[in-house]
């Protein structure tokens, strides 16, 4: 524990939160981009062509109406045997024809836009596939790694459990007691080897010596 250099587990936790937030932001941005692409594709491939197809029909009918109005005005003869002015009818017809030409151009453009847009969508999604991999695989793996690192460091830096401390203390006491007992036996063995006797042996010898000694000399003296 003294050699550990764990300074801030909270820093790892904060970094993990930053990675998770970045992952959420990127995922949201990619989802919004896909949604925008889908809406644009729907408009270009379906809604716009359908709109300009309807406009073609309506504007063609408008041109027909303007032509009819111009024709009626041209064949009309006033009471004074003079032809009425057809300036307004001609201007209306020109506007209707211009609107019809615009609708025809837009309808053709829709087909070109659909082809071009489809190609650009493929290129865009190919470019974004790497970012999609980062969002779906790399960043979640980084978050999981941060979790494992934080857990491992927390376990490493945590104090030992009370049960483990008590067990270690008991083992230390037992080892100390065994060491002391072993030292006492060694001292006794050394004393025996040098010709000494243990305290119990000395007591027994003293008792036996006094009895035998008193009888022996007495008997010998009597003899």
mmCIF file of C-alpha atoms in Angstrom:
data_model
loop_
_atom_site.group_PDB
_atom_site.id
_atom_site.type_symbol
_atom_site.label_atom_id
_atom_site.label_comp_id
_atom_site.label_asym_id
_atom_site.label_seq_id
_atom_site.Cartn_x
_atom_site.Cartn_y
_atom_site.Cartn_z
ATOM 1 C CA UNK A 1 0.000 0.000 0.000
ATOM 2 C CA UNK A 2 2.911 2.385 0.741
ATOM 3 C CA UNK A 3 4.151 2.011 -2.837
ATOM 4 C CA UNK A 4 0.801 2.783 -4.440
ATOM 5 C CA UNK A 5 0.426 6.073 -6.258
ATOM 6 C CA UNK A 6 -3.364 6.319 -6.268
ATOM 7 C CA UNK A 7 -4.055 10.033 -6.092
ATOM 8 C CA UNK A 8 -7.650 10.479 -7.252
ATOM 9 C CA UNK A 9 -10.076 7.718 -8.111
ATOM 10 C CA UNK A 10 -12.705 10.442 -8.521
ATOM 11 C CA UNK A 11 -10.741 11.769 -11.512
ATOM 12 C CA UNK A 12 -11.270 8.447 -13.279
ATOM 13 C CA UNK A 13 -14.964 8.574 -12.403
ATOM 14 C CA UNK A 14 -15.255 12.109 -13.783
ATOM 15 C CA UNK A 15 -13.372 11.147 -16.932
ATOM 16 C CA UNK A 16 -15.711 8.186 -17.377
ATOM 17 C CA UNK A 17 -18.697 10.529 -17.048
ATOM 18 C CA UNK A 18 -17.166 12.824 -19.683
ATOM 19 C CA UNK A 19 -16.698 9.906 -22.075
ATOM 20 C CA UNK A 20 -20.280 8.760 -21.489
ATOM 21 C CA UNK A 21 -21.599 12.286 -22.108
ATOM 22 C CA UNK A 22 -19.550 12.582 -25.303
ATOM 23 C CA UNK A 23 -20.891 9.244 -26.457
ATOM 24 C CA UNK A 24 -24.475 10.404 -25.853
ATOM 25 C CA UNK A 25 -23.862 13.688 -27.709
ATOM 26 C CA UNK A 26 -22.320 11.915 -30.694
ATOM 27 C CA UNK A 27 -25.087 9.330 -30.788
ATOM 28 C CA UNK A 28 -27.695 12.085 -30.700
ATOM 29 C CA UNK A 29 -25.924 14.032 -33.472
ATOM 30 C CA UNK A 30 -25.707 10.943 -35.673
ATOM 31 C CA UNK A 31 -29.365 10.152 -35.052
ATOM 32 C CA UNK A 32 -30.363 13.710 -35.965
ATOM 33 C CA UNK A 33 -28.238 13.545 -39.120
ATOM 34 C CA UNK A 34 -29.897 10.286 -40.130
ATOM 35 C CA UNK A 35 -33.312 11.810 -39.451
ATOM 36 C CA UNK A 36 -32.491 14.857 -41.591
ATOM 37 C CA UNK A 37 -31.270 12.603 -44.391
ATOM 38 C CA UNK A 38 -34.429 10.527 -44.243
ATOM 39 C CA UNK A 39 -36.648 13.620 -44.394
ATOM 40 C CA UNK A 40 -34.672 15.108 -47.289
ATOM 41 C CA UNK A 41 -34.715 11.816 -49.152
ATOM 42 C CA UNK A 42 -38.460 11.500 -48.671
ATOM 43 C CA UNK A 43 -39.008 15.014 -50.012
ATOM 44 C CA UNK A 44 -36.662 14.628 -52.996
ATOM 45 C CA UNK A 45 -37.773 11.162 -54.043
ATOM 46 C CA UNK A 46 -41.509 11.347 -53.297
ATOM 47 C CA UNK A 47 -42.973 14.626 -52.151
ATOM 48 C CA UNK A 48 -41.250 16.964 -54.605
ATOM 49 C CA UNK A 49 -41.917 14.821 -57.700
ATOM 50 C CA UNK A 50 -45.546 14.380 -56.658
ATOM 51 C CA UNK A 51 -45.890 18.138 -56.065
ATOM 52 C CA UNK A 52 -44.463 19.120 -59.431
ATOM 53 C CA UNK A 53 -46.474 16.454 -61.169
ATOM 54 C CA UNK A 54 -49.635 18.059 -59.803
ATOM 55 C CA UNK A 55 -48.321 21.472 -60.789
ATOM 56 C CA UNK A 56 -47.723 20.258 -64.331
ATOM 57 C CA UNK A 57 -51.366 19.255 -64.600
ATOM 58 C CA UNK A 58 -52.683 22.471 -63.058
ATOM 59 C CA UNK A 59 -50.440 24.772 -65.071
ATOM 60 C CA UNK A 60 -51.158 22.954 -68.304
ATOM 61 C CA UNK A 61 -54.849 23.520 -67.619
ATOM 62 C CA UNK A 62 -54.106 27.172 -66.905
ATOM 63 C CA UNK A 63 -52.364 27.516 -70.269
ATOM 64 C CA UNK A 64 -55.369 25.933 -71.960
ATOM 65 C CA UNK A 65 -57.711 28.397 -70.257
ATOM 66 C CA UNK A 66 -55.560 31.359 -71.282
ATOM 67 C CA UNK A 67 -55.409 30.165 -74.874
ATOM 68 C CA UNK A 68 -59.166 29.805 -74.967
ATOM 69 C CA UNK A 69 -59.610 33.288 -73.554
ATOM 70 C CA UNK A 70 -57.250 34.735 -76.126
ATOM 71 C CA UNK A 71 -58.982 32.916 -78.964
ATOM 72 C CA UNK A 72 -62.413 34.129 -77.900
ATOM 73 C CA UNK A 73 -61.143 37.653 -77.689
ATOM 74 C CA UNK A 74 -59.562 37.454 -81.115
ATOM 75 C CA UNK A 75 -62.721 36.244 -82.842
ATOM 76 C CA UNK A 76 -64.909 38.706 -81.057
ATOM 77 C CA UNK A 77 -66.020 41.669 -83.161
ATOM 78 C CA UNK A 78 -67.161 44.817 -81.471
ATOM 79 C CA UNK A 79 -70.206 46.796 -82.487
ATOM 80 C CA UNK A 80 -67.992 49.209 -84.366
ATOM 81 C CA UNK A 81 -66.481 46.414 -86.440
ATOM 82 C CA UNK A 82 -63.164 46.781 -84.629
ATOM 83 C CA UNK A 83 -61.292 44.018 -82.929
ATOM 84 C CA UNK A 84 -60.951 44.371 -79.157
ATOM 85 C CA UNK A 85 -57.545 44.547 -77.506
ATOM 86 C CA UNK A 86 -56.017 41.178 -76.627
ATOM 87 C CA UNK A 87 -52.985 42.546 -74.771
ATOM 88 C CA UNK A 88 -54.128 41.319 -71.367
ATOM 89 C CA UNK A 89 -54.986 37.864 -72.670
ATOM 90 C CA UNK A 90 -51.589 37.535 -74.321
ATOM 91 C CA UNK A 91 -49.808 38.552 -71.104
ATOM 92 C CA UNK A 92 -51.854 36.057 -69.114
ATOM 93 C CA UNK A 93 -50.990 33.329 -71.601
ATOM 94 C CA UNK A 94 -47.308 34.181 -71.410
ATOM 95 C CA UNK A 95 -47.366 33.981 -67.623
ATOM 96 C CA UNK A 96 -49.185 30.636 -67.749
ATOM 97 C CA UNK A 97 -46.730 29.242 -70.272
ATOM 98 C CA UNK A 98 -43.772 30.404 -68.153
ATOM 99 C CA UNK A 99 -45.259 28.724 -65.096
ATOM 100 C CA UNK A 100 -45.774 25.536 -67.083
ATOM 101 C CA UNK A 101 -42.165 25.604 -68.289
ATOM 102 C CA UNK A 102 -41.011 26.062 -64.695
ATOM 103 C CA UNK A 103 -43.015 23.014 -63.580
ATOM 104 C CA UNK A 104 -41.570 20.930 -66.397
ATOM 105 C CA UNK A 105 -38.019 21.972 -65.442
ATOM 106 C CA UNK A 106 -38.651 21.212 -61.765
ATOM 107 C CA UNK A 107 -40.083 17.795 -62.575
ATOM 108 C CA UNK A 108 -36.978 16.928 -64.580
ATOM 109 C CA UNK A 109 -34.732 18.326 -61.849
ATOM 110 C CA UNK A 110 -36.390 16.084 -59.258
ATOM 111 C CA UNK A 111 -35.134 13.036 -61.106
ATOM 112 C CA UNK A 112 -31.587 14.419 -61.210
ATOM 113 C CA UNK A 113 -31.742 15.436 -57.532
ATOM 114 C CA UNK A 114 -32.916 11.981 -56.514
ATOM 115 C CA UNK A 115 -29.970 10.313 -58.263
ATOM 116 C CA UNK A 116 -27.425 12.824 -56.957
ATOM 117 C CA UNK A 117 -28.813 12.761 -53.439
ATOM 118 C CA UNK A 118 -28.736 8.979 -53.279
ATOM 119 C CA UNK A 119 -25.075 9.013 -54.255
ATOM 120 C CA UNK A 120 -24.264 11.651 -51.626
ATOM 121 C CA UNK A 121 -26.124 9.702 -48.957
ATOM 122 C CA UNK A 122 -24.006 6.627 -49.671
ATOM 123 C CA UNK A 123 -20.809 8.690 -49.427
ATOM 124 C CA UNK A 124 -21.958 10.380 -46.218
ATOM 125 C CA UNK A 125 -22.922 7.152 -44.487
ATOM 126 C CA UNK A 126 -19.654 5.559 -45.538
ATOM 127 C CA UNK A 127 -17.770 8.451 -43.954
ATOM 128 C CA UNK A 128 -19.890 8.334 -40.809
ATOM 129 C CA UNK A 129 -19.512 4.579 -40.367
ATOM 130 C CA UNK A 130 -16.214 5.113 -38.548
ATOM 131 C CA UNK A 131 -17.893 7.529 -36.147
ATOM 132 C CA UNK A 132 -20.749 5.078 -35.704
ATOM 133 C CA UNK A 133 -18.204 2.441 -34.686
ATOM 134 C CA UNK A 134 -16.723 4.836 -32.148
ATOM 135 C CA UNK A 135 -20.159 5.525 -30.674
ATOM 136 C CA UNK A 136 -21.403 1.940 -30.620
ATOM 137 C CA UNK A 137 -18.195 0.068 -29.715
ATOM 138 C CA UNK A 138 -15.159 2.149 -28.785
ATOM 139 C CA UNK A 139 -16.706 4.591 -26.313
ATOM 140 C CA UNK A 140 -18.768 1.936 -24.469
ATOM 141 C CA UNK A 141 -15.577 -0.137 -24.173
ATOM 142 C CA UNK A 142 -13.779 2.903 -22.769
ATOM 143 C CA UNK A 143 -16.543 3.447 -20.201
ATOM 144 C CA UNK A 144 -16.370 -0.212 -19.172
ATOM 145 C CA UNK A 145 -12.592 0.068 -18.849
ATOM 146 C CA UNK A 146 -12.945 3.141 -16.641
ATOM 147 C CA UNK A 147 -15.399 1.238 -14.452
ATOM 148 C CA UNK A 148 -12.981 -1.648 -14.038
ATOM 149 C CA UNK A 149 -10.098 0.692 -13.292
ATOM 150 C CA UNK A 150 -12.091 2.616 -10.690
ATOM 151 C CA UNK A 151 -13.286 -0.586 -9.016
ATOM 152 C CA UNK A 152 -9.799 -2.081 -8.962
ATOM 153 C CA UNK A 153 -8.248 1.079 -7.539
ATOM 154 C CA UNK A 154 -11.013 1.399 -4.966
ATOM 155 C CA UNK A 155 -10.368 -2.145 -3.787
ATOM 156 C CA UNK A 156 -6.634 -1.509 -3.773
ATOM 157 C CA UNK A 157 -6.912 1.698 -1.762
ATOM 158 C CA UNK A 158 -9.601 0.471 0.642
ATOM 159 C CA UNK A 159 -8.546 -0.417 4.234
ATOM 160 C CA UNK A 160 -8.395 -4.086 5.149
ATOM 161 C CA UNK A 161 -11.638 -5.519 6.544
ATOM 162 C CA UNK A 162 -11.903 -5.840 10.322
ATOM 163 C CA UNK A 163 -12.157 -9.636 10.051
ATOM 164 C CA UNK A 164 -8.959 -9.816 8.027
ATOM 165 C CA UNK A 165 -7.151 -7.528 10.456
ATOM 166 C CA UNK A 166 -8.212 -9.699 13.408
ATOM 167 C CA UNK A 167 -7.100 -12.847 11.597
ATOM 168 C CA UNK A 168 -3.720 -11.343 10.791
ATOM 169 C CA UNK A 169 -3.295 -10.195 14.419
ATOM 170 C CA UNK A 170 -4.075 -13.696 15.689
ATOM 171 C CA UNK A 171 -1.582 -15.210 13.265
ATOM 172 C CA UNK A 172 1.071 -12.735 14.353
ATOM 173 C CA UNK A 173 0.437 -13.486 18.035
ATOM 174 C CA UNK A 174 0.610 -17.218 17.369
ATOM 175 C CA UNK A 175 3.847 -16.837 15.453
ATOM 176 C CA UNK A 176 5.332 -14.724 18.242
ATOM 177 C CA UNK A 177 4.301 -17.274 20.870
ATOM 178 C CA UNK A 178 5.785 -20.101 18.836
ATOM 179 C CA UNK A 179 9.005 -18.166 18.416
ATOM 180 C CA UNK A 180 9.306 -17.529 22.130
ATOM 181 C CA UNK A 181 8.555 -21.170 23.006
ATOM 182 C CA UNK A 182 11.137 -22.375 20.555
ATOM 183 C CA UNK A 183 13.756 -20.052 22.080
ATOM 184 C CA UNK A 184 13.104 -21.433 25.581
ATOM 185 C CA UNK A 185 13.566 -25.018 24.412
ATOM 186 C CA UNK A 186 16.777 -24.074 22.718
ATOM 187 C CA UNK A 187 18.164 -22.529 25.918
ATOM 188 C CA UNK A 188 17.271 -25.649 27.925
ATOM 189 C CA UNK A 189 18.977 -27.866 25.382
ATOM 190 C CA UNK A 190 22.093 -25.736 25.519
ATOM 191 C CA UNK A 191 22.217 -25.974 29.304
ATOM 192 C CA UNK A 192 21.957 -29.796 29.222
ATOM 193 C CA UNK A 193 24.689 -30.043 26.653
ATOM 194 C CA UNK A 194 27.064 -28.024 28.882
ATOM 195 C CA UNK A 195 26.609 -30.419 31.844
ATOM 196 C CA UNK A 196 23.980 -28.521 33.733
ATOM 197 C CA UNK A 197 20.635 -29.909 34.845
ATOM 198 C CA UNK A 198 17.208 -28.513 34.604
ATOM 199 C CA UNK A 199 15.553 -27.193 37.743
ATOM 200 C CA UNK A 200 13.332 -30.250 38.193
ATOM 201 C CA UNK A 201 16.257 -32.654 37.834
ATOM 202 C CA UNK A 202 18.248 -30.681 40.382
ATOM 203 C CA UNK A 203 15.499 -30.979 42.915
ATOM 204 C CA UNK A 204 15.144 -34.744 42.458
ATOM 205 C CA UNK A 205 18.884 -35.275 42.678
ATOM 206 C CA UNK A 206 19.134 -33.204 45.798
ATOM 207 C CA UNK A 207 16.415 -35.188 47.494
ATOM 208 C CA UNK A 208 17.915 -38.556 46.522
ATOM 209 C CA UNK A 209 21.444 -37.510 47.443
ATOM 210 C CA UNK A 210 20.573 -36.452 50.923
ATOM 211 C CA UNK A 211 18.853 -39.740 51.672
ATOM 212 C CA UNK A 212 21.472 -42.006 50.162
ATOM 213 C CA UNK A 213 24.317 -39.942 51.507
ATOM 214 C CA UNK A 214 23.072 -40.104 55.063
ATOM 215 C CA UNK A 215 22.602 -43.858 54.931
ATOM 216 C CA UNK A 216 25.807 -44.603 53.087
ATOM 217 C CA UNK A 217 28.294 -42.932 55.436
ATOM 218 C CA UNK A 218 26.416 -44.192 58.462
ATOM 219 C CA UNK A 219 26.543 -47.738 57.217
ATOM 220 C CA UNK A 220 30.133 -47.430 56.224
ATOM 221 C CA UNK A 221 31.069 -46.037 59.582
ATOM 222 C CA UNK A 222 29.370 -48.876 61.321
ATOM 223 C CA UNK A 223 31.304 -51.343 59.264
#
